[in-house]
Amino acid sequence: MKYEAVIGLEIHCELKTKTKIFCGCATEFGADQNTHVCPVCLGMPGVLPTVNQRVVEFGIKAGLATNCEINKYSKFDRKNYYYPDLPKNWQTSQYDLPIAEHGWVDIDVNGEKKCIRLTRIHMEEDAGKLVHSGTTIKDSNSSNVDYNRTGVPLLEIVSEPDMSSAEEARAYMEKIKAIMEYIDVSNCRMEEGNLRADINVSLRPVGTKELGTRTEMKNINSFKNLEDAINYEIERQTEVLEDGGHIVQETRTYDPARGITLSMRSKENAHDYRYMPEPDLPPIVTSEETIEKYRSELPELPDARRARLEEEFGLSDYDAGIITSSRAMAEYFDAVVATGADAKLAANWIMGDLLKNLNDEGIDISKSPVEAQRLGEMIQLIMKDTISGKIAKKVFKEMWTNTDSPEKIVKDKGLVQITDTKAIEGIVDEVIANNQKAVDDYKSGNKKAIGALVGQVMKASKGKANPQMVNKLLAEKLN
Amino acid sequence: MRLYEKPAHVLHDMLVNKEITSVELTEDVLARIDEVEGDVKAYLTITREEALAQAKAVDEKIARGEEISFLEGIPGAIKDNICTKGIKTTCASKILENFVPPYDATVMTKIKAENPVILGKLNMDEFAMGGSTENSAYHPTCNPWNTECVPGGSSGGSAASVAAGTAIWSLGSDTGGSIRQPASFCGVVGLKPTYGRVSRYGLVAYGSSLDQIGPVTRDVTDCANILNIIAGHDDMDSTSSVAEVPDFTKALVEDVKGLKIGLPKEYFVKGMDPEVEKAIRTAIEKYKEMGAEIVEISLPHTDYAISAYYLIAPAEAATNLQRYDGVNYGERVEGEDLVSMMTNTRTEKFGEEVKRRIVIGNYALSAGYYDAYYLKAMKVRTLVAEDYAKAFEQVDVILAPVAPTTAFKIGEMSGDPLQMYLQDACTVPLNLAGLPGISIPCGMSSKGMPIGMQLIGKALDEENIIRAAYTYEQSQDYHTKMPQLGGNN
Ligand SMILES: [Zn+2]
């Protein structure tokens, strides 16, 4: 029997508010333990929460950016369970009236578009963090709690089980990340846990509608782990089913070191959260005017921007997709093009040398040593035939550590392209004279042999000869 | 007549006129504590030295010729579920035995700005659950009028201290009658303001949507003055009202002419003590004499209010009390692992009544029962509120008993929680509706126990009930009577 995977994601997105969701404490990451706390976020006896209006604004904007309906009457609820890093032993979350519902985003996998539906987006508080005395909870004889993260605002973005492969799940999460970045509600730093996903995976025989038993994997915080965990889980479940077994509904963890998922707890101990409306917070009533105001503040979103890049600059769908996958990259692209650089060249340089260098050194594009302005200037040197594409690679490498303008670098390093026909002709003649064999091959019909001759000319000119002119002159002389 | 027998407004005038000093007054109240606290046991914590230091500072201020505010230099005490920075706040529970809050409740910030003398923290039913102050984890408080009787609850310490003269004023909290019923049992004045009129920030929650802090005083004048101090919006409590706060002392006028007073037939319940009913009826006649118009009204959903209350309050309490798990606050009982540590802590440190309500509350909220219990109770709550809304189209205030009986004997009802819950039938409905209510003395039983009556107002209309209460108070002298304690009883 052939199976197909059914995948749904719950993405937790940490919001970039200055203060926590229900008190005035800072949300800053990396502070000393328990320094960003107060009676309210410590859940002291007698304290009451007050809602950070920024969180509501961000929730509504996230809803609008993902085509959700905004609930004009929304409320907070208590989700009750005992956990040492949850000071009140309930999480203030939203249950039946979340801030946004019924949305969708488009994803694109291998050129195929697919619509992924969003069930809901709700606001909630983050929990604290356990700090164990040993390396793991098992070899620790004590554990302390750091409450700095307690009360940091989160959006939980819940998808319908509309994905059927790890690639689709990744594309979906990338799209959510891009949107949250574009609307500027989250830093989306996955390594800091700003964005993390709980993944539900089940299998069903191809062609059937009914959902199979699902397993859940918690707190996945990198795209690679997301794909690996899903692929492993699909494989594992397939084997179980093919051996005639049953999938147990359970929560599993993904161990990236071993590349496997492990059972964490079975659904038998599933909590009854005993949800109840939060009596300490009045309902959130949002007017049409407020919603429209927030809508008007939304920037151009990834899909619209992608369409614009294709339309305005003739970029391929693929290139436009990559350029718009992050707001910072799209803005970088726009800044390069704004200098007068050719859009296609700009896209190629960004997706090629720039991204490679940034990735190698782990630098964010917003902090690129080669600023958009300078890349634009360099591309214009190519456009003016001052340098060839090949020389440009050298110039670009130089620009990575040298803050001079590309023009100055080209001048200082003597990298100007030779476009003087006479000068190139001399080298061409020399190469023809010294490479009789290649000349003979070419003349006897092996047209590819010209490549070797071009290479020799370029080498002799130290790469500075204009390649088009070299090709043209060689062809003229040999025919 | 000793100083502790006088209301705060009289003492304030005496301080201003330099007839007494705050130290004299504070020493007199502390002496009274020494005389009778062994019998009454209203306090959990007494801050004797701090109190005298505060009094001394006020006297120096008066000596410098500076003006003093209403409560300045007047000794009072605070129910032990209101957080006091640096002073133990136990909620009369073993689980918070050594909890010292690092912050003040908003009412404390407001009260402290007045520069009063704080005598300490007052006994209560554990986490405000109970109607007799027998559920304190430390000791029961006794009724100053008869120490074999309960003072009522849960603000039993707040009422008993004022009645006994071991505090001139106090603060209590009222979730289902916990200020009004002990005020009635102890013969003092107790006000539960409109929900949201006074900030709940720093009040250790029992039923969050029902709780309200209020004053317990010797007379209505003190009550209005203290309400002036503690009322008002608080940014730290998003359920606190943004409505303007009037000067409640302006309502201290002797006038009920044309005031329409509603008598809800459902509040004169079967099983009501005939002496209580007689005292209330006599008060009604008095109101008629004074020119009020008495109107018979009906609040048809009263019968269901008590059931709804005993689902909603425990449901909220069950979640509010979840934070007491041995991890963060108060006392821990060790166990083999995390779960057993939490279980042991809660098993040993919570009292029976608290555990009973946690179980009821969690049951009512659990999956599959939510609709049948909690949700239905919330619907009843709406109906109860609508009853009042309709009644207030006809009348200005509603007059009712506070409790069907006078104070009962200690231990008499503790074996029968259901009977105890029925004590709240006349007080609970207005907590469900969020309305203000005041209890004032209106009689004495043949056994010499105080009887109180209740005046209920529209939301945010404390003025009319203060006016009605003050007018009645001025027509009699129940509020000036003191129990015979300290060897005379
Ligand atoms: Zn805080």
PDB file of N, CA, C and O in Angstrom, chain A residues 182-224:
ATOM      1  N   TYR A 182       8.587  40.634   7.440  1.00  0.00           N
ATOM      2  CA  TYR A 182       8.118  41.770   6.636  1.00  0.00           C
ATOM      3  C   TYR A 182       7.288  42.723   7.478  1.00  0.00           C
ATOM      4  O   TYR A 182       7.444  43.933   7.393  1.00  0.00           O
ATOM      5  N   ILE A 183       6.352  42.148   8.270  1.00  0.00           N
ATOM      6  CA  ILE A 183       5.466  43.038   9.037  1.00  0.00           C
ATOM      7  C   ILE A 183       6.141  43.484  10.329  1.00  0.00           C
ATOM      8  O   ILE A 183       5.544  44.218  11.117  1.00  0.00           O
ATOM      9  N   ASP A 184       7.369  43.026  10.545  1.00  0.00           N
ATOM     10  CA  ASP A 184       8.205  43.549  11.616  1.00  0.00           C
ATOM     11  C   ASP A 184       7.629  43.303  13.007  1.00  0.00           C
ATOM     12  O   ASP A 184       7.675  44.167  13.875  1.00  0.00           O
ATOM     13  N   VAL A 185       7.075  42.111  13.209  1.00  0.00           N
ATOM     14  CA  VAL A 185       6.548  41.799  14.545  1.00  0.00           C
ATOM     15  C   VAL A 185       7.480  40.877  15.320  1.00  0.00           C
ATOM     16  O   VAL A 185       7.313  40.702  16.520  1.00  0.00           O
ATOM     17  N   SER A 186       8.445  40.281  14.617  1.00  0.00           N
ATOM     18  CA  SER A 186       9.337  39.341  15.297  1.00  0.00           C
ATOM     19  C   SER A 186      10.730  39.436  14.697  1.00  0.00           C
ATOM     20  O   SER A 186      10.886  39.759  13.526  1.00  0.00           O
ATOM     21  N   ASN A 187      11.741  39.141  15.510  1.00  0.00           N
ATOM     22  CA  ASN A 187      13.097  39.083  14.983  1.00  0.00           C
ATOM     23  C   ASN A 187      13.320  37.804  14.190  1.00  0.00           C
ATOM     24  O   ASN A 187      14.255  37.711  13.411  1.00  0.00           O
ATOM     25  N   CYS A 188      12.445  36.814  14.439  1.00  0.00           N
ATOM     26  CA  CYS A 188      12.504  35.538  13.713  1.00  0.00           C
ATOM     27  C   CYS A 188      13.870  34.880  13.779  1.00  0.00           C
ATOM     28  O   CYS A 188      14.275  34.190  12.854  1.00  0.00           O
ATOM     29  N   ARG A 189      14.617  35.101  14.860  1.00  0.00           N
ATOM     30  CA  ARG A 189      15.901  34.409  14.997  1.00  0.00           C
ATOM     31  C   ARG A 189      15.632  33.017  15.537  1.00  0.00           C
ATOM     32  O   ARG A 189      15.363  32.840  16.721  1.00  0.00           O
ATOM     33  N   MET A 190      15.721  32.057  14.640  1.00  0.00           N
ATOM     34  CA  MET A 190      15.349  30.704  15.042  1.00  0.00           C
ATOM     35  C   MET A 190      16.319  30.143  16.064  1.00  0.00           C
ATOM     36  O   MET A 190      15.933  29.389  16.940  1.00  0.00           O
ATOM     37  N   GLU A 191      17.600  30.537  15.948  1.00  0.00           N
ATOM     38  CA  GLU A 191      18.599  30.009  16.884  1.00  0.00           C
ATOM     39  C   GLU A 191      18.352  30.527  18.305  1.00  0.00           C
ATOM     40  O   GLU A 191      18.761  29.926  19.271  1.00  0.00           O
ATOM     41  N   GLU A 192      17.631  31.643  18.425  1.00  0.00           N
ATOM     42  CA  GLU A 192      17.293  32.144  19.759  1.00  0.00           C
ATOM     43  C   GLU A 192      15.894  31.703  20.171  1.00  0.00           C
ATOM     44  O   GLU A 192      15.360  32.149  21.186  1.00  0.00           O
ATOM     45  N   GLY A 193      15.299  30.853  19.356  1.00  0.00           N
ATOM     46  CA  GLY A 193      13.976  30.337  19.688  1.00  0.00           C
ATOM     47  C   GLY A 193      12.857  31.310  19.396  1.00  0.00           C
ATOM     48  O   GLY A 193      11.733  31.130  19.862  1.00  0.00           O
ATOM     49  N   ASN A 194      13.133  32.364  18.613  1.00  0.00           N
ATOM     50  CA  ASN A 194      12.079  33.313  18.252  1.00  0.00           C
ATOM     51  C   ASN A 194      10.965  32.645  17.455  1.00  0.00           C
ATOM     52  O   ASN A 194       9.845  33.116  17.431  1.00  0.00           O
ATOM     53  N   LEU A 195      11.356  31.604  16.744  1.00  0.00           N
ATOM     54  CA  LEU A 195      10.409  30.907  15.886  1.00  0.00           C
ATOM     55  C   LEU A 195      10.641  29.430  16.102  1.00  0.00           C
ATOM     56  O   LEU A 195      11.761  28.954  15.914  1.00  0.00           O
ATOM     57  N   ARG A 196       9.632  28.716  16.528  1.00  0.00           N
ATOM     58  CA  ARG A 196       9.800  27.282  16.739  1.00  0.00           C
ATOM     59  C   ARG A 196       8.480  26.592  16.434  1.00  0.00           C
ATOM     60  O   ARG A 196       7.415  27.181  16.585  1.00  0.00           O
ATOM     61  N   ALA A 197       8.580  25.360  15.997  1.00  0.00           N
ATOM     62  CA  ALA A 197       7.373  24.694  15.511  1.00  0.00           C
ATOM     63  C   ALA A 197       7.119  23.388  16.244  1.00  0.00           C
ATOM     64  O   ALA A 197       8.047  22.667  16.597  1.00  0.00           O
ATOM     65  N   ASP A 198       5.830  23.131  16.498  1.00  0.00           N
ATOM     66  CA  ASP A 198       5.404  21.793  16.883  1.00  0.00           C
ATOM     67  C   ASP A 198       4.804  21.190  15.616  1.00  0.00           C
ATOM     68  O   ASP A 198       3.983  21.826  14.955  1.00  0.00           O
ATOM     69  N   ILE A 199       5.250  19.969  15.302  1.00  0.00           N
ATOM     70  CA  ILE A 199       4.833  19.368  14.030  1.00  0.00           C
ATOM     71  C   ILE A 199       3.936  18.159  14.289  1.00  0.00           C
ATOM     72  O   ILE A 199       4.283  17.290  15.075  1.00  0.00           O
ATOM     73  N   ASN A 200       2.814  18.111  13.613  1.00  0.00           N
ATOM     74  CA  ASN A 200       1.953  16.932  13.665  1.00  0.00           C
ATOM     75  C   ASN A 200       2.084  16.168  12.352  1.00  0.00           C
ATOM     76  O   ASN A 200       1.939  16.756  11.281  1.00  0.00           O
ATOM     77  N   VAL A 201       2.382  14.883  12.457  1.00  0.00           N
ATOM     78  CA  VAL A 201       2.529  14.062  11.251  1.00  0.00           C
ATOM     79  C   VAL A 201       1.657  12.817  11.380  1.00  0.00           C
ATOM     80  O   VAL A 201       1.664  12.146  12.414  1.00  0.00           O
ATOM     81  N   SER A 202       0.892  12.529  10.332  1.00  0.00           N
ATOM     82  CA  SER A 202       0.199  11.241  10.274  1.00  0.00           C
ATOM     83  C   SER A 202       0.269  10.726   8.842  1.00  0.00           C
ATOM     84  O   SER A 202       0.589  11.463   7.917  1.00  0.00           O
ATOM     85  N   LEU A 203      -0.004   9.460   8.682  1.00  0.00           N
ATOM     86  CA  LEU A 203      -0.008   8.865   7.336  1.00  0.00           C
ATOM     87  C   LEU A 203      -1.402   8.328   7.037  1.00  0.00           C
ATOM     88  O   LEU A 203      -2.149   7.963   7.938  1.00  0.00           O
ATOM     89  N   ARG A 204      -1.728   8.295   5.744  1.00  0.00           N
ATOM     90  CA  ARG A 204      -2.963   7.627   5.338  1.00  0.00           C
ATOM     91  C   ARG A 204      -2.736   7.043   3.950  1.00  0.00           C
ATOM     92  O   ARG A 204      -1.906   7.553   3.176  1.00  0.00           O
ATOM     93  N   PRO A 205      -3.474   5.971   3.633  1.00  0.00           N
ATOM     94  CA  PRO A 205      -3.315   5.383   2.307  1.00  0.00           C
ATOM     95  C   PRO A 205      -3.659   6.419   1.240  1.00  0.00           C
ATOM     96  O   PRO A 205      -4.621   7.170   1.408  1.00  0.00           O
ATOM     97  N   VAL A 206      -2.852   6.478   0.189  1.00  0.00           N
ATOM     98  CA  VAL A 206      -3.073   7.447  -0.881  1.00  0.00           C
ATOM     99  C   VAL A 206      -4.500   7.303  -1.399  1.00  0.00           C
ATOM    100  O   VAL A 206      -4.984   6.198  -1.604  1.00  0.00           O
ATOM    101  N   GLY A 207      -5.159   8.432  -1.546  1.00  0.00           N
ATOM    102  CA  GLY A 207      -6.511   8.410  -2.087  1.00  0.00           C
ATOM    103  C   GLY A 207      -7.593   8.388  -1.030  1.00  0.00           C
ATOM    104  O   GLY A 207      -8.761   8.628  -1.334  1.00  0.00           O
ATOM    105  N   THR A 208      -7.219   8.080   0.216  1.00  0.00           N
ATOM    106  CA  THR A 208      -8.242   8.088   1.259  1.00  0.00           C
ATOM    107  C   THR A 208      -8.308   9.481   1.889  1.00  0.00           C
ATOM    108  O   THR A 208      -7.407  10.289   1.731  1.00  0.00           O
ATOM    109  N   LYS A 209      -9.414   9.711   2.604  1.00  0.00           N
ATOM    110  CA  LYS A 209      -9.631  11.042   3.165  1.00  0.00           C
ATOM    111  C   LYS A 209      -9.388  11.077   4.665  1.00  0.00           C
ATOM    112  O   LYS A 209      -9.004  12.091   5.227  1.00  0.00           O
ATOM    113  N   GLU A 210      -9.714   9.964   5.313  1.00  0.00           N
ATOM    114  CA  GLU A 210      -9.669   9.933   6.768  1.00  0.00           C
ATOM    115  C   GLU A 210      -8.233  10.136   7.272  1.00  0.00           C
ATOM    116  O   GLU A 210      -7.284   9.641   6.674  1.00  0.00           O
ATOM    117  N   LEU A 211      -8.109  10.855   8.373  1.00  0.00           N
ATOM    118  CA  LEU A 211      -6.780  11.095   8.919  1.00  0.00           C
ATOM    119  C   LEU A 211      -6.319   9.903   9.750  1.00  0.00           C
ATOM    120  O   LEU A 211      -7.099   9.304  10.475  1.00  0.00           O
ATOM    121  N   GLY A 212      -5.028   9.587   9.639  1.00  0.00           N
ATOM    122  CA  GLY A 212      -4.465   8.534  10.461  1.00  0.00           C
ATOM    123  C   GLY A 212      -4.116   9.060  11.850  1.00  0.00           C
ATOM    124  O   GLY A 212      -4.282  10.238  12.136  1.00  0.00           O
ATOM    125  N   THR A 213      -3.619   8.161  12.698  1.00  0.00           N
ATOM    126  CA  THR A 213      -3.181   8.590  14.026  1.00  0.00           C
ATOM    127  C   THR A 213      -1.923   9.430  13.879  1.00  0.00           C
ATOM    128  O   THR A 213      -1.026   9.083  13.129  1.00  0.00           O
ATOM    129  N   ARG A 214      -1.882  10.553  14.650  1.00  0.00           N
ATOM    130  CA  ARG A 214      -0.755  11.450  14.449  1.00  0.00           C
ATOM    131  C   ARG A 214       0.197  11.429  15.636  1.00  0.00           C
ATOM    132  O   ARG A 214      -0.178  11.083  16.751  1.00  0.00           O
ATOM    133  N   THR A 215       1.417  11.782  15.357  1.00  0.00           N
ATOM    134  CA  THR A 215       2.366  12.021  16.431  1.00  0.00           C
ATOM    135  C   THR A 215       2.774  13.482  16.355  1.00  0.00           C
ATOM    136  O   THR A 215       2.647  14.121  15.318  1.00  0.00           O
ATOM    137  N   GLU A 216       3.241  13.979  17.492  1.00  0.00           N
ATOM    138  CA  GLU A 216       3.597  15.392  17.562  1.00  0.00           C
ATOM    139  C   GLU A 216       5.064  15.523  17.949  1.00  0.00           C
ATOM    140  O   GLU A 216       5.528  14.818  18.842  1.00  0.00           O
ATOM    141  N   MET A 217       5.775  16.405  17.268  1.00  0.00           N
ATOM    142  CA  MET A 217       7.156  16.683  17.646  1.00  0.00           C
ATOM    143  C   MET A 217       7.257  18.138  18.071  1.00  0.00           C
ATOM    144  O   MET A 217       6.816  19.021  17.351  1.00  0.00           O
ATOM    145  N   LYS A 218       7.822  18.341  19.260  1.00  0.00           N
ATOM    146  CA  LYS A 218       7.785  19.668  19.887  1.00  0.00           C
ATOM    147  C   LYS A 218       9.054  20.471  19.623  1.00  0.00           C
ATOM    148  O   LYS A 218      10.134  19.904  19.531  1.00  0.00           O
ATOM    149  N   ASN A 219       8.873  21.789  19.566  1.00  0.00           N
ATOM    150  CA  ASN A 219       9.994  22.726  19.654  1.00  0.00           C
ATOM    151  C   ASN A 219      11.108  22.535  18.636  1.00  0.00           C
ATOM    152  O   ASN A 219      12.280  22.528  18.980  1.00  0.00           O
ATOM    153  N   ILE A 220      10.753  22.370  17.381  1.00  0.00           N
ATOM    154  CA  ILE A 220      11.750  22.269  16.317  1.00  0.00           C
ATOM    155  C   ILE A 220      12.151  23.697  15.944  1.00  0.00           C
ATOM    156  O   ILE A 220      11.289  24.510  15.620  1.00  0.00           O
ATOM    157  N   ASN A 221      13.454  24.003  16.002  1.00  0.00           N
ATOM    158  CA  ASN A 221      13.823  25.393  15.755  1.00  0.00           C
ATOM    159  C   ASN A 221      14.888  25.597  14.684  1.00  0.00           C
ATOM    160  O   ASN A 221      15.664  26.544  14.743  1.00  0.00           O
ATOM    161  N   SER A 222      14.929  24.699  13.694  1.00  0.00           N
ATOM    162  CA  SER A 222      15.709  25.025  12.494  1.00  0.00           C
ATOM    163  C   SER A 222      15.032  24.344  11.314  1.00  0.00           C
ATOM    164  O   SER A 222      14.337  23.327  11.478  1.00  0.00           O
ATOM    165  N   PHE A 223      15.226  24.925  10.127  1.00  0.00           N
ATOM    166  CA  PHE A 223      14.588  24.361   8.941  1.00  0.00           C
ATOM    167  C   PHE A 223      15.115  22.964   8.644  1.00  0.00           C
ATOM    168  O   PHE A 223      14.381  22.100   8.215  1.00  0.00           O
ATOM    169  N   LYS A 224      16.407  22.782   8.913  1.00  0.00           N
ATOM    170  CA  LYS A 224      16.988  21.467   8.640  1.00  0.00           C
ATOM    171  C   LYS A 224      16.357  20.414   9.555  1.00  0.00           C
ATOM    172  O   LYS A 224      15.948  19.357   9.098  1.00  0.00           O
TER     173      LYS A 224
END
